[in-house]
Amino acid sequence: MKLTFAGTGSAFCMAADNFQSNMVLEAVQPGSDQPARMLIDCGSDARHSLRNLGYMPNDFDAVYISHLHSDHIGGLEWMALANYFIFEGHQAKLFAVHDLLEPLWEHSLRGGLQISDQGNNSLSSYFKVNELSPAKGFDWQGVHFDVIPVEHIVTSQGTMLSYALFGHGKKQSFFLTTDAIFNPDAHMPLYQKADIIFQDCELGPRHSGVHAHYEQLVTLPADIKAKMWLYHYQAYPKPDAVADGFCGFVEPGQSFELG
Ligand SMILES: [Zn+2]
Ligand SMILES: [Zn+2]
């Protein structure tokens, strides 16, 4: 199983050489020479970031959605319509937790997708919708994924969750935080259990309070930082993460063999 970062930038990253933090997971089943691909989040940049890796929208067997910010879902209209009109109605599985599916359609996608061709009127006109429950997680290509609600935006009006992934690869397990506040108490059991951690990391002078900031992450125990890669960062000069005990910052296009 191979994880490739199509981009490693934040939602507002304006670097010329980076894209939003969406990833491509590839798995080859025994007896097949072609990998199946799952896109982890499909943001507004996906049309360009996937093309940059040489992929077309019909190269994906599945799409996982962590939460409803546009750097994670803003490319779904493009993927839906391109697959429908250009790639013979190819439908990827759409994995998302129950609580995301209705607002994803009603508040994010319906305006552009409800009327496109005779009979198209719902999310399932474009995707094979797989409604997930965090309690059960899901399986894809023989790998089990735990789906973990993590707090992303906490206000007095309410809390926006993102749904992190914990993948049980055959050789390596990995924790992909998606977008989350710095919450070491809640995340520590996952940090400890994972063989490799991909951690949302904010850079720069402003602490938004909705992502873990580098200055917070650097306070984590050495054994956790030693298996932690940082991504979802803005285009500020990067600190020397290796000197601070991390594996480093993931570079755009970088791949990881996860066994
Ligand atoms: Zn994001
Ligand atoms: Zn977000």
Short mmCIF file of C-alpha atoms and ligand atoms in Angstrom, two decimals:
data_model
loop_
_atom_site.label_atom_id
_atom_site.label_comp_id
_atom_site.label_asym_id
_atom_site.label_seq_id
_atom_site.Cartn_x
_atom_site.Cartn_y
_atom_site.Cartn_z
CA MET A 1 0.00 0.00 0.00
CA LYS A 2 1.42 3.36 -1.02
CA LEU A 3 0.34 6.81 0.19
CA THR A 4 1.21 9.79 -2.03
CA PHE A 5 0.59 13.40 -1.07
CA ALA A 6 -0.88 15.23 -4.09
CA GLY A 7 -0.29 18.36 -2.04
CA THR A 8 0.80 19.23 1.48
CA GLY A 9 -0.48 22.78 1.73
CA SER A 10 -3.14 24.38 3.89
CA ALA A 11 -6.54 25.51 2.61
CA PHE A 12 -5.15 28.96 1.77
CA CYS A 13 -1.67 27.89 0.70
CA MET A 14 -0.63 30.12 -2.19
CA ALA A 15 2.75 28.54 -2.93
CA ALA A 16 3.30 28.11 -6.66
CA ASP A 17 4.69 24.62 -6.11
CA ASN A 18 2.14 23.13 -3.73
CA PHE A 19 -1.52 22.14 -3.54
CA GLN A 20 -4.04 21.48 -0.81
CA SER A 21 -3.52 18.40 1.38
CA ASN A 22 -5.21 15.58 -0.52
CA MET A 23 -3.63 12.12 -0.78
CA VAL A 24 -3.73 9.11 -3.07
CA LEU A 25 -3.68 5.67 -1.47
CA GLU A 26 -2.82 2.79 -3.81
CA ALA A 27 -3.19 -0.91 -3.13
CA VAL A 28 -2.48 -3.84 -5.44
CA GLN A 29 -4.50 -6.95 -4.78
CA PRO A 30 -2.94 -10.40 -5.28
CA GLY A 31 -3.49 -11.53 -8.88
CA SER A 32 -3.76 -7.99 -10.19
CA ASP A 33 -1.06 -5.83 -11.70
CA GLN A 34 -3.12 -2.66 -11.50
CA PRO A 35 -3.44 -0.75 -8.24
CA ALA A 36 -6.80 0.39 -6.95
CA ARG A 37 -6.71 4.01 -5.83
CA MET A 38 -8.52 5.85 -3.08
CA LEU A 39 -8.38 9.63 -3.01
CA ILE A 40 -8.31 10.93 0.55
CA ASP A 41 -10.17 14.22 0.35
CA CYS A 42 -10.93 15.97 -2.92
CA GLY A 43 -10.35 19.70 -2.52
CA SER A 44 -10.66 22.62 -4.90
CA ASP A 45 -7.09 22.00 -6.10
CA ALA A 46 -7.68 18.34 -7.00
CA ARG A 47 -8.17 18.97 -10.73
CA HIS A 48 -4.62 20.31 -10.89
CA SER A 49 -2.90 18.30 -8.16
CA LEU A 50 -4.10 14.96 -9.55
CA ARG A 51 -3.21 15.95 -13.12
CA ASN A 52 0.23 16.84 -11.78
CA LEU A 53 0.59 13.22 -10.59
CA GLY A 54 -0.72 11.92 -13.93
CA TYR A 55 -4.18 10.88 -12.75
CA MET A 56 -7.58 11.44 -14.30
CA PRO A 57 -10.79 11.44 -12.23
CA ASN A 58 -11.70 7.95 -13.42
CA ASP A 59 -8.44 6.54 -12.02
CA PHE A 60 -10.04 6.36 -8.59
CA ASP A 61 -11.96 3.43 -7.18
CA ALA A 62 -12.89 5.38 -4.05
CA VAL A 63 -12.89 8.81 -2.42
CA TYR A 64 -12.81 9.35 1.35
CA ILE A 65 -14.11 12.64 2.74
CA SER A 66 -12.90 13.80 6.17
CA HIS A 67 -14.95 17.01 6.56
CA LEU A 68 -16.69 19.69 4.54
CA HIS A 69 -14.11 22.47 4.11
CA SER A 70 -13.47 23.22 0.45
CA ASP A 71 -9.84 22.11 0.55
CA HIS A 72 -11.32 18.66 1.29
CA ILE A 73 -14.50 18.59 -0.80
CA GLY A 74 -14.26 21.48 -3.30
CA GLY A 75 -13.19 19.17 -6.14
CA LEU A 76 -16.11 16.77 -5.89
CA GLU A 77 -18.30 18.65 -8.37
CA TRP A 78 -15.50 18.50 -10.93
CA MET A 79 -14.91 14.80 -10.27
CA ALA A 80 -18.63 13.99 -10.48
CA LEU A 81 -19.28 15.86 -13.73
CA ALA A 82 -16.01 14.89 -15.41
CA ASN A 83 -16.63 11.21 -14.66
CA TYR A 84 -20.24 11.43 -15.80
CA PHE A 85 -19.69 13.32 -19.05
CA ILE A 86 -16.14 12.45 -20.07
CA PHE A 87 -15.40 9.07 -18.51
CA GLU A 88 -18.57 7.14 -19.39
CA GLY A 89 -20.28 7.57 -16.07
CA HIS A 90 -17.45 6.14 -13.99
CA GLN A 91 -18.56 6.06 -10.36
CA ALA A 92 -16.11 5.96 -7.48
CA LYS A 93 -17.20 4.74 -4.07
CA LEU A 94 -17.73 7.74 -1.81
CA PHE A 95 -16.78 6.95 1.79
CA ALA A 96 -18.03 9.49 4.34
CA VAL A 97 -19.64 9.32 7.75
CA HIS A 98 -23.40 9.58 7.99
CA ASP A 99 -23.34 13.07 9.53
CA LEU A 100 -21.45 14.53 6.55
CA LEU A 101 -23.52 13.15 3.70
CA GLU A 102 -26.66 15.25 3.97
CA PRO A 103 -24.88 18.61 4.39
CA LEU A 104 -22.39 17.59 1.69
CA TRP A 105 -25.26 17.29 -0.76
CA GLU A 106 -27.66 19.94 0.55
CA HIS A 107 -25.16 22.69 1.32
CA SER A 108 -22.12 22.02 -0.84
CA LEU A 109 -22.91 20.10 -4.02
CA ARG A 110 -26.59 20.27 -4.86
CA GLY A 111 -26.45 23.66 -6.58
CA GLY A 112 -24.05 22.38 -9.22
CA LEU A 113 -25.07 18.74 -9.49
CA GLN A 114 -28.81 18.44 -9.00
CA ILE A 115 -29.61 19.09 -12.63
CA SER A 116 -27.03 17.91 -15.15
CA ASP A 117 -28.77 15.24 -17.21
CA GLN A 118 -32.03 13.34 -17.24
CA GLY A 119 -32.42 11.43 -13.99
CA ASN A 120 -29.46 12.94 -12.16
CA ASN A 121 -30.71 14.38 -8.90
CA SER A 122 -28.66 13.10 -5.97
CA LEU A 123 -25.19 12.19 -4.75
CA SER A 124 -25.80 8.60 -5.82
CA SER A 125 -26.26 9.80 -9.42
CA TYR A 126 -22.47 10.31 -9.44
CA PHE A 127 -20.93 8.18 -6.68
CA LYS A 128 -21.49 4.79 -5.06
CA VAL A 129 -22.26 6.26 -1.66
CA ASN A 130 -20.91 4.29 1.30
CA GLU A 131 -22.31 5.74 4.51
CA LEU A 132 -19.86 5.15 7.35
CA SER A 133 -20.23 4.91 11.08
CA PRO A 134 -17.21 5.94 13.17
CA ALA A 135 -17.89 2.94 15.42
CA LYS A 136 -17.38 0.47 12.60
CA GLY A 137 -14.89 2.13 10.26
CA PHE A 138 -14.59 0.52 6.84
CA ASP A 139 -12.57 -1.86 4.71
CA TRP A 140 -10.97 -1.02 1.39
CA GLN A 141 -8.79 -3.43 -0.62
CA GLY A 142 -8.38 -5.72 2.38
CA VAL A 143 -7.25 -2.93 4.71
CA HIS A 144 -9.32 -1.85 7.69
CA PHE A 145 -9.64 1.84 8.49
CA ASP A 146 -10.83 3.16 11.82
CA VAL A 147 -12.72 6.44 11.42
CA ILE A 148 -12.01 8.75 14.32
CA PRO A 149 -13.93 11.96 15.08
CA VAL A 150 -11.45 14.72 15.94
CA GLU A 151 -12.29 18.26 17.00
CA HIS A 152 -11.41 20.78 14.28
CA ILE A 153 -13.30 23.98 15.15
CA VAL A 154 -14.64 24.53 18.64
CA THR A 155 -16.79 27.60 19.28
CA SER A 156 -19.53 28.48 21.72
CA GLN A 157 -22.02 27.91 18.86
CA GLY A 158 -20.84 24.41 18.19
CA THR A 159 -18.04 22.05 17.25
CA MET A 160 -16.99 21.07 13.75
CA LEU A 161 -15.54 17.60 13.64
CA SER A 162 -13.22 16.11 11.10
CA TYR A 163 -12.94 12.34 10.70
CA ALA A 164 -9.36 11.15 10.95
CA LEU A 165 -8.20 7.79 9.60
CA PHE A 166 -6.28 5.06 11.35
CA GLY A 167 -5.19 2.53 8.72
CA HIS A 168 -4.21 -1.00 9.67
CA GLY A 169 -1.69 -1.80 6.91
CA LYS A 170 -0.32 -5.33 6.85
CA LYS A 171 3.12 -4.18 7.94
CA GLN A 172 2.54 -0.67 9.22
CA SER A 173 -0.34 1.14 10.85
CA PHE A 174 -0.76 4.83 10.26
CA PHE A 175 -2.69 7.70 11.83
CA LEU A 176 -3.73 10.47 9.45
CA THR A 177 -5.06 13.29 11.61
CA THR A 178 -6.85 15.23 8.86
CA ASP A 179 -7.68 18.72 10.21
CA ALA A 180 -7.65 18.86 13.99
CA ILE A 181 -6.89 21.12 16.93
CA PHE A 182 -3.84 20.33 19.06
CA ASN A 183 -5.40 17.80 21.40
CA PRO A 184 -2.68 15.56 22.85
CA ASP A 185 -4.93 14.04 25.53
CA ALA A 186 -7.42 12.78 22.94
CA HIS A 187 -4.86 11.83 20.30
CA MET A 188 -2.17 10.23 22.47
CA PRO A 189 -3.54 6.66 22.36
CA LEU A 190 -3.55 6.88 18.56
CA TYR A 191 -0.12 8.50 18.46
CA GLN A 192 1.20 5.67 20.63
CA LYS A 193 -0.46 2.88 18.66
CA ALA A 194 0.52 4.07 15.16
CA ASP A 195 3.75 3.05 13.45
CA ILE A 196 3.68 6.28 11.46
CA ILE A 197 1.77 9.53 12.04
CA PHE A 198 0.79 12.10 9.42
CA GLN A 199 0.03 15.26 11.39
CA ASP A 200 -1.79 18.43 10.35
CA CYS A 201 0.67 21.25 11.18
CA GLU A 202 0.15 24.98 11.00
CA LEU A 203 3.08 27.33 10.48
CA GLY A 204 3.57 31.06 10.78
CA PRO A 205 2.90 33.81 13.27
CA ARG A 206 -0.84 33.26 13.64
CA HIS A 207 -2.25 30.47 15.79
CA SER A 208 -5.67 29.89 14.24
CA GLY A 209 -6.79 27.56 17.02
CA VAL A 210 -8.29 25.14 14.48
CA HIS A 211 -5.08 23.30 13.53
CA ALA A 212 -2.18 22.04 15.60
CA HIS A 213 0.60 24.63 15.38
CA TYR A 214 4.26 23.63 15.04
CA GLU A 215 5.04 25.39 18.32
CA GLN A 216 2.55 23.10 20.06
CA LEU A 217 3.61 19.91 18.27
CA VAL A 218 7.25 20.45 19.18
CA THR A 219 6.28 19.92 22.85
CA LEU A 220 5.17 16.31 22.21
CA PRO A 221 7.26 13.46 23.64
CA ALA A 222 10.35 12.49 21.63
CA ASP A 223 9.10 8.96 20.86
CA ILE A 224 5.93 10.40 19.26
CA LYS A 225 7.77 13.05 17.22
CA ALA A 226 10.19 10.37 16.00
CA LYS A 227 7.41 8.75 13.96
CA MET A 228 5.55 11.94 12.97
CA TRP A 229 5.49 13.55 9.52
CA LEU A 230 4.02 17.07 9.19
CA TYR A 231 1.68 18.28 6.46
CA HIS A 232 -1.17 20.81 5.80
CA TYR A 233 1.22 23.72 6.28
CA GLN A 234 1.26 27.27 4.91
CA ALA A 235 3.97 28.65 2.66
CA TYR A 236 6.08 30.12 5.46
CA PRO A 237 9.75 29.23 5.88
CA LYS A 238 9.87 25.83 7.57
CA PRO A 239 11.66 25.24 10.85
CA ASP A 240 14.23 22.43 11.02
CA ALA A 241 11.74 19.71 11.95
CA VAL A 242 14.34 16.93 11.88
CA ALA A 243 16.50 18.83 14.38
CA ASP A 244 13.39 19.17 16.55
CA GLY A 245 12.90 15.40 16.53
CA PHE A 246 10.23 14.95 13.84
CA CYS A 247 10.56 12.82 10.71
CA GLY A 248 10.17 16.05 8.75
CA PHE A 249 7.72 17.96 6.59
CA VAL A 250 6.08 15.92 3.85
CA GLU A 251 6.98 17.37 0.45
CA PRO A 252 4.37 17.71 -2.33
CA GLY A 253 4.35 14.48 -4.35
CA GLN A 254 6.16 12.49 -1.65
CA SER A 255 5.15 8.83 -1.26
CA PHE A 256 5.25 6.43 1.65
CA GLU A 257 5.25 2.64 1.38
CA LEU A 258 2.94 1.48 4.15
CA GLY A 259 3.08 -2.28 3.58
ZN ZN B 1 -7.85 21.51 5.45
ZN ZN B 2 -10.63 21.97 7.70
#
